[in-house]
XYZ file of C-alpha atoms in Angstrom:
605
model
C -38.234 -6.672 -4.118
C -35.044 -8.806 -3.195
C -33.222 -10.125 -6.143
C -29.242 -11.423 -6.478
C -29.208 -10.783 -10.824
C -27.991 -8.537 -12.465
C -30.251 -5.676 -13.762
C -31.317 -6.710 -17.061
C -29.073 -4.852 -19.478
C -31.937 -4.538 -21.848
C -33.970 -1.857 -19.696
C -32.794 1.368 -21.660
C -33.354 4.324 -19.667
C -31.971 7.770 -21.174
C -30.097 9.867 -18.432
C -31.669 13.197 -17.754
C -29.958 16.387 -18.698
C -28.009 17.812 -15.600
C -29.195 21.361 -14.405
C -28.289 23.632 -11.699
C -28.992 27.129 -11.199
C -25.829 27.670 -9.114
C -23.448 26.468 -12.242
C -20.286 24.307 -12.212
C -17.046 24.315 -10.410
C -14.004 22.529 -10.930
C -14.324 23.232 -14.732
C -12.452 26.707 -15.393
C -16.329 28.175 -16.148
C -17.554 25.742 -18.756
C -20.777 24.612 -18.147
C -21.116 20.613 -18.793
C -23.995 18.660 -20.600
C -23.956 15.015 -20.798
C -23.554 15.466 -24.670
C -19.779 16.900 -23.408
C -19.903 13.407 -21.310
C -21.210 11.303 -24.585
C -18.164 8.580 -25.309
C -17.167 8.432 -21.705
C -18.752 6.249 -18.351
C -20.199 9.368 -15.976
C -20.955 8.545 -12.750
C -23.317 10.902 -10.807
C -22.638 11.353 -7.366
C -25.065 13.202 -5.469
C -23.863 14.589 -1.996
C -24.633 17.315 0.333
C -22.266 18.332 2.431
C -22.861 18.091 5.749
C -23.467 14.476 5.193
C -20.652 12.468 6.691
C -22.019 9.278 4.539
C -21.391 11.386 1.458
C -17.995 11.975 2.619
C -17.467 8.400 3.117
C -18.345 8.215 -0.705
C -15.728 10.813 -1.704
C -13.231 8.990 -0.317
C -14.448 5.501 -1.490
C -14.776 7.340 -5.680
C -11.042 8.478 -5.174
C -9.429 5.247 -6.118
C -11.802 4.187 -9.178
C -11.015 8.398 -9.872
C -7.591 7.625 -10.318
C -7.615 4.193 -11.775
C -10.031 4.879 -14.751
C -9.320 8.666 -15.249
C -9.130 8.376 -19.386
C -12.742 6.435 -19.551
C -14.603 7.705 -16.383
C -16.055 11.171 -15.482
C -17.360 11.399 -12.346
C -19.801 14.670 -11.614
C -20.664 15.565 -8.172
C -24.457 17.208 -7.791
C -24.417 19.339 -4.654
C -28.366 18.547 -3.955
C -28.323 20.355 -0.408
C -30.556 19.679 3.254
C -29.595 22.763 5.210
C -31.045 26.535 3.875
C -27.081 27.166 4.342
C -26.096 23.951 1.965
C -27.971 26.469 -1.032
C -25.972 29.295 -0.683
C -23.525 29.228 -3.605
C -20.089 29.768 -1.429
C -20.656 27.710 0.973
C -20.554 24.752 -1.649
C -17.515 26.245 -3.356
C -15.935 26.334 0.280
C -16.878 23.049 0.249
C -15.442 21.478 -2.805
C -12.166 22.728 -1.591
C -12.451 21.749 1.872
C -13.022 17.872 0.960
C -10.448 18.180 -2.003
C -13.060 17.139 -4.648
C -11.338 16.948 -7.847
C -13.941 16.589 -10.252
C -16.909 18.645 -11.699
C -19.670 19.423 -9.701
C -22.783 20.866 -10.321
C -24.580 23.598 -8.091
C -28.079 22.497 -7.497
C -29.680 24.562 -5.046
C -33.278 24.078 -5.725
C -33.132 20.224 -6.168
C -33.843 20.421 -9.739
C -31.566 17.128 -10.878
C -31.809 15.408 -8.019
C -35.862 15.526 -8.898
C -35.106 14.665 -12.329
C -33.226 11.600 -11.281
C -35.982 10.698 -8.969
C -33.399 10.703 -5.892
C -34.899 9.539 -2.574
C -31.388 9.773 -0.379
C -28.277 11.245 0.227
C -25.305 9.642 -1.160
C -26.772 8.344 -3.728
C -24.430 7.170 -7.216
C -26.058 7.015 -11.149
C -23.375 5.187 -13.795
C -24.584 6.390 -17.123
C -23.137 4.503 -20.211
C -21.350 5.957 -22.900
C -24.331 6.500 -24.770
C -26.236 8.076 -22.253
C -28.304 5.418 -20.495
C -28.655 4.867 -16.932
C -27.566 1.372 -16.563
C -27.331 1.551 -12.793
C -28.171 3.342 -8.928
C -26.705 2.665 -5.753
C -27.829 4.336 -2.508
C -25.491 4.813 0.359
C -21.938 4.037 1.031
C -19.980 0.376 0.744
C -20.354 0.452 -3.373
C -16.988 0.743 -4.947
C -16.404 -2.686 -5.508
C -19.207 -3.084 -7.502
C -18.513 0.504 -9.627
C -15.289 -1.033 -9.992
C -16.561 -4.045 -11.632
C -19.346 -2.549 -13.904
C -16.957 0.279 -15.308
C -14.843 -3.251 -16.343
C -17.678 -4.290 -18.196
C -18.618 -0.843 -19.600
C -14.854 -0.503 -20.857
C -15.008 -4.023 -22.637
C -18.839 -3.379 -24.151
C -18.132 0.039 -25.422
C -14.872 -0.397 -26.511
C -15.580 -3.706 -29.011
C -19.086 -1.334 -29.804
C -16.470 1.628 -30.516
C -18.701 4.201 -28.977
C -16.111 4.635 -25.620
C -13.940 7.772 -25.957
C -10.791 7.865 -24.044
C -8.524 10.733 -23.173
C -8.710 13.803 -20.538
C -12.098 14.659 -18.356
C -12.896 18.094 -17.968
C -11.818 18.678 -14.416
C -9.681 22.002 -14.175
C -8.154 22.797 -10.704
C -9.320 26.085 -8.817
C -6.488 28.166 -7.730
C -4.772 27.736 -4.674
C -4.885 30.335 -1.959
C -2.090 30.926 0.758
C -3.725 31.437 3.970
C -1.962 30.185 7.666
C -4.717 27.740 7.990
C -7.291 25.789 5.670
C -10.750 25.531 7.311
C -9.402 24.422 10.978
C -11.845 22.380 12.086
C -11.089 22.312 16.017
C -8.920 23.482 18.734
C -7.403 22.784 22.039
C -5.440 25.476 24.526
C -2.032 23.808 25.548
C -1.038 24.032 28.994
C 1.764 26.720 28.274
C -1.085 29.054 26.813
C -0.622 28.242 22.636
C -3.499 26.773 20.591
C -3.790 23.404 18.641
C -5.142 23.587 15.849
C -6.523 20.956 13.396
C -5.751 22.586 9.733
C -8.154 19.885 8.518
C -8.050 20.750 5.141
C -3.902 20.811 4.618
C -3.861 17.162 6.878
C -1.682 18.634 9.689
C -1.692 20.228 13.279
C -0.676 23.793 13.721
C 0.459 25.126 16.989
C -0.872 29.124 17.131
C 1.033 31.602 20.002
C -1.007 32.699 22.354
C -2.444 35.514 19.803
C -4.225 32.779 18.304
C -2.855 33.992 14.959
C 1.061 33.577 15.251
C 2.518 30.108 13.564
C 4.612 28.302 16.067
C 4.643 24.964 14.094
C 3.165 22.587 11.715
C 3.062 18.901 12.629
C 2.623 16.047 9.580
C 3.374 16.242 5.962
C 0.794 18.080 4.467
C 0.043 14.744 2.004
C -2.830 12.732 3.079
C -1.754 9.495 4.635
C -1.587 7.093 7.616
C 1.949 6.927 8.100
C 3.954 8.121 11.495
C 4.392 11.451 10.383
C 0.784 11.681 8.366
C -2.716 12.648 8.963
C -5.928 12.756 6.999
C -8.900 15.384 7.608
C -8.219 15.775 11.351
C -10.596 17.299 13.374
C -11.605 16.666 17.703
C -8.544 17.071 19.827
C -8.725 16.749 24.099
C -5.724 16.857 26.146
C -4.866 13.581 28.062
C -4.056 13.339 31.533
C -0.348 12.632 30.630
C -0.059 15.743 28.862
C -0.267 14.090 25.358
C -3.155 15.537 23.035
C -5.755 12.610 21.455
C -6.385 13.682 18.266
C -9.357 12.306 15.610
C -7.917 11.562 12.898
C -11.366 11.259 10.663
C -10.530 10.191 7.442
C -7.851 7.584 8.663
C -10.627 6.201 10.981
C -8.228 6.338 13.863
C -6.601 7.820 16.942
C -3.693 9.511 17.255
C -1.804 10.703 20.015
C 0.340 14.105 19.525
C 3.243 14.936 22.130
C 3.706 18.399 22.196
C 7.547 17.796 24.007
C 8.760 15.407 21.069
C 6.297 16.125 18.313
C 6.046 12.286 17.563
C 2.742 11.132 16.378
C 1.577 7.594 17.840
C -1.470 5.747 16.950
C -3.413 4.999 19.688
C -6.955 3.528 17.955
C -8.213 2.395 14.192
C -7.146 0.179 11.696
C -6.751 3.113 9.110
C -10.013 1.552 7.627
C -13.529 2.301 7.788
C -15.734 0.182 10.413
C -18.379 -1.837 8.812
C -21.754 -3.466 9.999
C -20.831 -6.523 11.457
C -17.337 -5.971 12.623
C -16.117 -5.944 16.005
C -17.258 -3.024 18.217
C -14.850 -3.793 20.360
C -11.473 -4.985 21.533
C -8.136 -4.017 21.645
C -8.310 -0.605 20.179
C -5.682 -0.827 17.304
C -7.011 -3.933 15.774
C -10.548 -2.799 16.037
C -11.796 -0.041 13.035
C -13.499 3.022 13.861
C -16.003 5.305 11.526
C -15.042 9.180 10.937
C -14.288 9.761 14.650
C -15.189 13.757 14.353
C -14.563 14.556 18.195
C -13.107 14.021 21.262
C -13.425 14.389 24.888
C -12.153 13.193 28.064
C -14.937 11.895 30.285
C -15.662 9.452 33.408
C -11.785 8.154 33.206
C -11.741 7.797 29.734
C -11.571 9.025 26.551
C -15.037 9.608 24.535
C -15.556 9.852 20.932
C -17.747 11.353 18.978
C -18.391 8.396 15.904
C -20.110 10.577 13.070
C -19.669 7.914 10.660
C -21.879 5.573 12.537
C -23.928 7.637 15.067
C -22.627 6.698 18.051
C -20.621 7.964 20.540
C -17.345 5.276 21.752
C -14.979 5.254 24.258
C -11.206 4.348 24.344
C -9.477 3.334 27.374
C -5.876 4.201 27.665
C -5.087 2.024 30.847
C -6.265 -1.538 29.082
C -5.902 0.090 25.326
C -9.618 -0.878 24.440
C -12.144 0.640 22.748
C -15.781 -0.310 22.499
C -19.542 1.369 21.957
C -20.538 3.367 24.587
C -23.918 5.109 23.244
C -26.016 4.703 19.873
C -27.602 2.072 17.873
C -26.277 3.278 14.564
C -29.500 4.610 13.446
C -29.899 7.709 12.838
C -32.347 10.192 14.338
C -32.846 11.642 17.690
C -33.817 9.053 20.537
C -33.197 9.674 24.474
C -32.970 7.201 26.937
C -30.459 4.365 28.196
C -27.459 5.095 26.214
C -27.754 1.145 24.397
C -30.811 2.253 22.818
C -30.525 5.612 21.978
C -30.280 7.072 18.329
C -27.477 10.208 17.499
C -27.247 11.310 14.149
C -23.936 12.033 13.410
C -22.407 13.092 16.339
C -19.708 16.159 15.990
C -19.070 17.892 18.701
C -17.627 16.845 22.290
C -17.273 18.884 25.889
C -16.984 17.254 29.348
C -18.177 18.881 32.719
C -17.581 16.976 36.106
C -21.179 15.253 35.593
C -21.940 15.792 32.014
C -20.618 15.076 28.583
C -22.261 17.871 26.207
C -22.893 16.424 22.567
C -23.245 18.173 19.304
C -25.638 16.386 17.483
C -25.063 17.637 13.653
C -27.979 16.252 11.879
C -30.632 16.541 14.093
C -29.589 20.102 14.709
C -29.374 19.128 18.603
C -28.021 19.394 21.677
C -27.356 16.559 24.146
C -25.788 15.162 27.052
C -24.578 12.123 28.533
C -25.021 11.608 32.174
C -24.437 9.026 34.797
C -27.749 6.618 34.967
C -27.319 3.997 38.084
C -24.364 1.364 36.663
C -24.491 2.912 33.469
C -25.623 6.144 31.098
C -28.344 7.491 29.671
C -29.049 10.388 27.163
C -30.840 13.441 27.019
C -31.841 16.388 24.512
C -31.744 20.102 25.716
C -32.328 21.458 22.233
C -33.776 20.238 19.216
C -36.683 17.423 18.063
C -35.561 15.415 14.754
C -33.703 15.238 11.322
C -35.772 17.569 9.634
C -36.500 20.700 11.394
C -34.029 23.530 12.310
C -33.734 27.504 12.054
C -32.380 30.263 14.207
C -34.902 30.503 17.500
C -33.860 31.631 20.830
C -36.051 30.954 23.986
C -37.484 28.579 25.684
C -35.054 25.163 24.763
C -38.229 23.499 23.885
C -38.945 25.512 20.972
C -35.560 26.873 20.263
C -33.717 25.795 17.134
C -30.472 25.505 15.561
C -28.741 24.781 12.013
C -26.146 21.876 12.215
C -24.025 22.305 14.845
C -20.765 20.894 15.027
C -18.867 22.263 18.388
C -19.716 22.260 21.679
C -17.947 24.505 24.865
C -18.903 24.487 29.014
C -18.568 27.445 30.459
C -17.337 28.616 33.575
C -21.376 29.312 34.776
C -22.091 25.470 34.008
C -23.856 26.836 30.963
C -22.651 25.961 27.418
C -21.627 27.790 24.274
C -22.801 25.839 21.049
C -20.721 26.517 17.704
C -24.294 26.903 15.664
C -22.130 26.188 12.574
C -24.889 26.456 9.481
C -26.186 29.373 11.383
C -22.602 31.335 11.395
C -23.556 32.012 15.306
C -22.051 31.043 18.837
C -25.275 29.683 20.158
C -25.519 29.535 24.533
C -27.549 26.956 26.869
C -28.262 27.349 30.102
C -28.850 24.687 32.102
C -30.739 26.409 34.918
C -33.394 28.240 32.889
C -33.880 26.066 30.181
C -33.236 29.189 27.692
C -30.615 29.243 24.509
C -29.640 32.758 23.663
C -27.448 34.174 21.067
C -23.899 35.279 21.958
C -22.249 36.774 18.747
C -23.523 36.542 14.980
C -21.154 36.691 11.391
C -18.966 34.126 12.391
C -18.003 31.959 8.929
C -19.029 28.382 9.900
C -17.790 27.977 13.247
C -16.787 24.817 13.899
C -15.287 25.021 17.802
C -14.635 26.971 20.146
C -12.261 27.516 23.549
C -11.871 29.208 26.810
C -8.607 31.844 27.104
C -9.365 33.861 30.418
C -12.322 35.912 30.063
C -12.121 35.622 26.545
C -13.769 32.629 23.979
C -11.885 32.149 20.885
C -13.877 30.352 17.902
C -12.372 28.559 14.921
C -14.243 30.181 12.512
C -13.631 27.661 9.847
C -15.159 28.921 6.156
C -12.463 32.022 7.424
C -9.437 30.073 7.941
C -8.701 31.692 11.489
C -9.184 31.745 14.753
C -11.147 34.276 16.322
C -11.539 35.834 19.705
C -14.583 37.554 21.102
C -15.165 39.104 24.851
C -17.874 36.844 26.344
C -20.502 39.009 26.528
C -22.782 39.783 29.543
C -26.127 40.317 27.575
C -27.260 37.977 24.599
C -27.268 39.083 21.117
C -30.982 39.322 19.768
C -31.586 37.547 16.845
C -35.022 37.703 14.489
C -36.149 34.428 14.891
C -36.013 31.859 11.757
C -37.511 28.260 11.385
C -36.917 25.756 8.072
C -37.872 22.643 6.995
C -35.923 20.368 4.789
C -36.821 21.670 1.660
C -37.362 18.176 -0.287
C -41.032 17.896 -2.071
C -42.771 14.976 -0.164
C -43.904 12.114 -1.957
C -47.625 11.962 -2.489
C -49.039 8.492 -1.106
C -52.333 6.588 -0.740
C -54.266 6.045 2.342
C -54.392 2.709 3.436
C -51.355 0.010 2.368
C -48.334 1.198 1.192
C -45.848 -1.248 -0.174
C -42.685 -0.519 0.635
C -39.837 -2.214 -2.071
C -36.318 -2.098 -1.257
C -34.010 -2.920 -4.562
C -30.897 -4.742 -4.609
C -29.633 -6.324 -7.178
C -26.051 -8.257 -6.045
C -22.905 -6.896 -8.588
C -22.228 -8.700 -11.388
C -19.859 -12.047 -10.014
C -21.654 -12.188 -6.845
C -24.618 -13.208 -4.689
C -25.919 -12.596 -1.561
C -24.401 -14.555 1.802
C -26.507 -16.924 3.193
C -23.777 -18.966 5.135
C -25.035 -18.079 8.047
C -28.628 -17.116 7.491
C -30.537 -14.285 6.155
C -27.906 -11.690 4.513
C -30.287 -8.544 4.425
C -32.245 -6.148 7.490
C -34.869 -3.797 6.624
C -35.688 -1.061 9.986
C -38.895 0.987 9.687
C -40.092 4.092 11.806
C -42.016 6.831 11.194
C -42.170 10.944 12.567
C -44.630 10.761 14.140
C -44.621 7.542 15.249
C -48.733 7.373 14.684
C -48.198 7.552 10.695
C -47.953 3.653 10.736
C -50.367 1.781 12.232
C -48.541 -1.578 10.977
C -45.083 -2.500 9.710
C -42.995 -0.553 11.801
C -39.835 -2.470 12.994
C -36.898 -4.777 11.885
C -37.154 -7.680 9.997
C -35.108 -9.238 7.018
C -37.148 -9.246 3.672
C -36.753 -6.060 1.854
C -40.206 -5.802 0.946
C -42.606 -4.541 3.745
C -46.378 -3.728 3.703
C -47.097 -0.960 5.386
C -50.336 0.384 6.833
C -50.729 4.261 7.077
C -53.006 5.350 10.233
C -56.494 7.006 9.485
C -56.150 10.972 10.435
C -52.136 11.360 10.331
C -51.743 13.168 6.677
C -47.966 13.707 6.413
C -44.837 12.796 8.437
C -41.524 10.973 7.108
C -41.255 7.745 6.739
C -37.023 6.134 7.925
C -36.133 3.526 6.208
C -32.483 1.482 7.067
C -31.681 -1.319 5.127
C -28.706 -3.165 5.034
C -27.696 -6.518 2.447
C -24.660 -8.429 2.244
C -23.059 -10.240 -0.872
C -19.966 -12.413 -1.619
C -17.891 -13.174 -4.607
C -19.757 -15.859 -6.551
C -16.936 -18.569 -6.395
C -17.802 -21.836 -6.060
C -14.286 -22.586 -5.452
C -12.929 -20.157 -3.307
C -12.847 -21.324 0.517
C -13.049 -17.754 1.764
C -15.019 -15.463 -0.844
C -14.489 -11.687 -0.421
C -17.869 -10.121 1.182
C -19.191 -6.315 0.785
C -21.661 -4.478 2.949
C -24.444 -2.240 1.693
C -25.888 0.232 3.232
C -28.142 3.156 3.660
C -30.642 5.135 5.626
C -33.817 7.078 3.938
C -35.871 9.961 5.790
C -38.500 10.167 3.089
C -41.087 12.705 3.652
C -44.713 11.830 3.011
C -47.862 13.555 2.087
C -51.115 10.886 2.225
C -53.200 12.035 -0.364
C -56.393 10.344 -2.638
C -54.623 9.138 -5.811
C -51.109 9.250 -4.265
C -48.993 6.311 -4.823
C -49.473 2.356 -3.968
C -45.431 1.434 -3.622
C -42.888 3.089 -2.409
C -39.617 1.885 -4.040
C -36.194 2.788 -2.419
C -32.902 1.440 -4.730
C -30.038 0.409 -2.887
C -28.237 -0.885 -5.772
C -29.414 -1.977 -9.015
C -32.382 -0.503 -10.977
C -35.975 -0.637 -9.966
C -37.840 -2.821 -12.726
């Protein structure tokens, strides 16, 4: 289904109630229901948080937050894919973290998110005034067209008189004086202090060499792009020149840190988001870059972990360039020539003479980049997809881990993995194939670096830096395996239809200037489920044929559509991308469903 209207206004659909069993936050206790919300335009935002997309979403919300605070209420439902996502502190930790400054709603055990029929994570509800669902939009790119439809909410429900203005029910939490606010990585300087990225507070924080000590602070403390700001740092790698690289995520951009003069430079980004169909690449501060979460230098230059579009890029200081140097930008797990392989979200970086070690976040993985003839290829040490992770040691083969984010070599050419959902420093060993388990009840750790005989982790959900003795013997763990948790969708044998909706915002149409304006990517785990309609294309609707004796797998959709202001006029019409990947788990089963619908934006008719 491929449409450029509007969603018929007429289709009345009356929003769900919003449950949780963990409760609310950001509301001083009270517990919301949407009759609280009745006069206002909610928008429902559901996120998870280790979902970089979802923070892209944050970010995006915070302007239309702002601009429309007396009519709008937005409510965040915390609808979580890791068994650590569910635990109740972990998504206060969270709130704060990503400075959320709305309500949000606890819901550990999915129970809105199945109400609301949700298929994908971000994924945005507006409800009316009244109550109704009058749109859905899946993925990121969106806030133009929010912007435009709370317009036309404002002017309908104000001449109707049933829009309520005045004060949403957001309360701030209190704030809590620590040294640091969930650091998200570290680097040892030369002179034997620490580097710390104090993510959360926007700023760098040089630690003595008792990892605890404040030396100094470096940028304002105020999000912001400016030469004395940052925004959500995180990855930082020392530069041959001395100078520290630092990812500044939430910018989109580079910066370089001088530890003599303290002056920040920008050496990469736009301060804007990258987008399907710009540039990837070019001279490096004209080109845009996606939530760089890590960095590393590697082969003569310096690498960078992209979360925001799994991939990993590379900037080089000598011609001040930076272009794609691994990934597709589809997610999943795919080895192989580093053109064609797949990350998914990509967080953690560490270099060894022949190998550049990659935390793979959503996949739960481990990787490396390696020299391949002219060029590089990729390959997995630890883990097998998007959906399967625990706490295993062994054999690397059928060893596990929960969303790891940092990545350390070792003196012994093995490496120490920061096993962040699993609050454990996780070890691989190249030469026997086996992961082991180094030290348990760390508090998301998020990095980790080498002081003399001595590792010391930024334990993140603790605000601190932490140092442990590397120990001799492993730490033995009971083993634990999970699945993602979501119900699978019951299906027919035989064809499935497969419907992606879009419905263009109100004032525009899709861009056919220069051909089709939409592409629709289908796989499958395993790859047998389909016997037909795997593969790219650009309709939005796809038959599908499931194969005779595979019963369940998960079925990845990506689809992408572009649309232009609707001007007739106007030379050089403004143009939006939307976006969005699915992993939807399916169960083939007599009397299971014919269609398989997937909204991108719009409402599915």
């Amino acid at each position: 289904m491929n449409t450029a209207s509007p969603a018929p206004r007429s289709a009345r659909l009356r929003a769900p109630e919003l449950i949780g069993k963990g409760g609310w936050l950001n509301t001083g206790g009270t517990a919301l229901s949407l009759a609280d919300l009745r006069g206002r335009i909610a928008i429902i935002d559901f996120w998870t948080f280790c979902c970089v997309n979802c923070l892209h979403v944050l970010d995006e919300l915070r302007e239309l937050e702002e601009k429309h605070r007396d009519t709008v209420v937005i409510i965040g439902v915390h609808s979580p894919k890791f068994v650590h996502e569910a635990e109740h502190q972990a998504v206060v930790d969270a709130v704060e973290r990503y400075e959320v400054h709305h309500p949000v709603l606890d819901d550990p055990e999915l129970a809105t998110w199945k109400q609301y029929a949700v298929r994908a994570w971000p994924t945005l509800v507006v409800i009316d005034p009244e109550g109704y669902i009058v749109a859905q939009h899946a993925g990121e790119g969106h806030a133009h067209a929010l912007e435009a439809l709370v317009g036309e909410l404002e002017a309908e429900h104000a001449a109707k008189g049933t829009l309520r203005r005045g004060e949403g029910p957001y309360v701030a939490p209190e704030p809590v004086a620590t040294d640091l606010r969930f650091p998200g990585k570290a680097v040892r300087l030369p002179g034997g202090t620490f580097l710390v990225s104090d993510s959360t507070r926007h700023q760098l924080v040089e630690l003595a060499a008792d990892a605890e000590t404040v030396v100094r602070r470096v940028g304002t403390g105020e999000r912001g792009f400016g030469p004395e700001s940052l925004s959500e740092p995180q990855g930082l790698a020392l530069l041959p020149d001395g100078r520290v690289v630092v990812a500044d995520t939430v910018n989109h951009a580079l910066r370089a840190y001088d530890p003599e003069t303290g002056a920040l430079t920008t050496l990469a980004g736009t301060g804007r988001q990258w987008m399907q169909g710009q540039p990837t690449s070019g001279p490096a501060t004209e080109t845009s870059l996606s939530s760089p979460w890590d960095v590393a230098w590697f082969a003569g230059r310096v690498w960078i972990a992209m979360a925001g579009v799994h991939q990993l890029w590379t900037y080089d200081p000598e011609t001040g360039t930076v272009e794609v140097a691994a990934g597709t930008t589809n997610e999943g797990l795919v080895d192989g020539p580093a053109a064609e392989a797949w990350f998914a979200q990509p967080s953690g970086l560490a270099a060894t003479e022949d190998r550049l070690w990659v935390a793979d976040s959503e996949t739960s993985a481990l990787r490396w980049v390696e020299r391949d003839g002219d060029g590089f290829a990729v390959r997995t040490a630890v883990g097998t997809g998007l959906f399967d992770f625990g706490h295993r040691d062994g054999d690397a083969a059928q060893a596990l881990l929960q969303h790891p984010l940092g990545v350390t070599a070792l003196p012994d050419g093995s490496v120490a993995v920061c096993d962040t959902y699993n609050h454990a420093l996780r070890r691989f060993d190249p030469a026997t194939g086996e992961v082991t388990t180094l030290a348990t009840d760390l508090r998301e750790p998020s990095d980790a670096v080498l002081a003399g005989d001595d590792i010391v982790v930024v334990e993140s959900a603790r605000h601190r830096l932490t140092r442990l003795r590397l120990p001799e013997e492993a730490v033995r763990v009971e083993a634990v395996v999970h699945r993602t948790q979501r119900a699978a969708t019951e299906i027919a044998p035989g064809r499935l239809r497969l419907d992606v909706v879009f419905q263009a915002p109100a004032g525009q149409k899709l861009d056919t200037r220069y051909g089709p304006s939409t592409r629709l990517l289908v796989s499958s785990t395993p790859p047998e489920l389909l016997a037909e309609g795997a593969g790219a294309g650009t309709d939005l609707g796809r038959d599908l044929v499931l194969a005779d004796g595979v019963t369940e797998g998960v079925v990845h959709v990506s689809a992408m559509a572009a649309s232009c202001d609707d001007d007739p006029d106007n030379e050089y019409p403004a143009c939006h991308m939307h976006q969005q990947d699915w992993g939807v788990p399916v169960r083939v089963a007599p009397g299971g469903a014919a269609r398989l619908p997937l909204v991108l934006a719009g409402l599915d008719g």
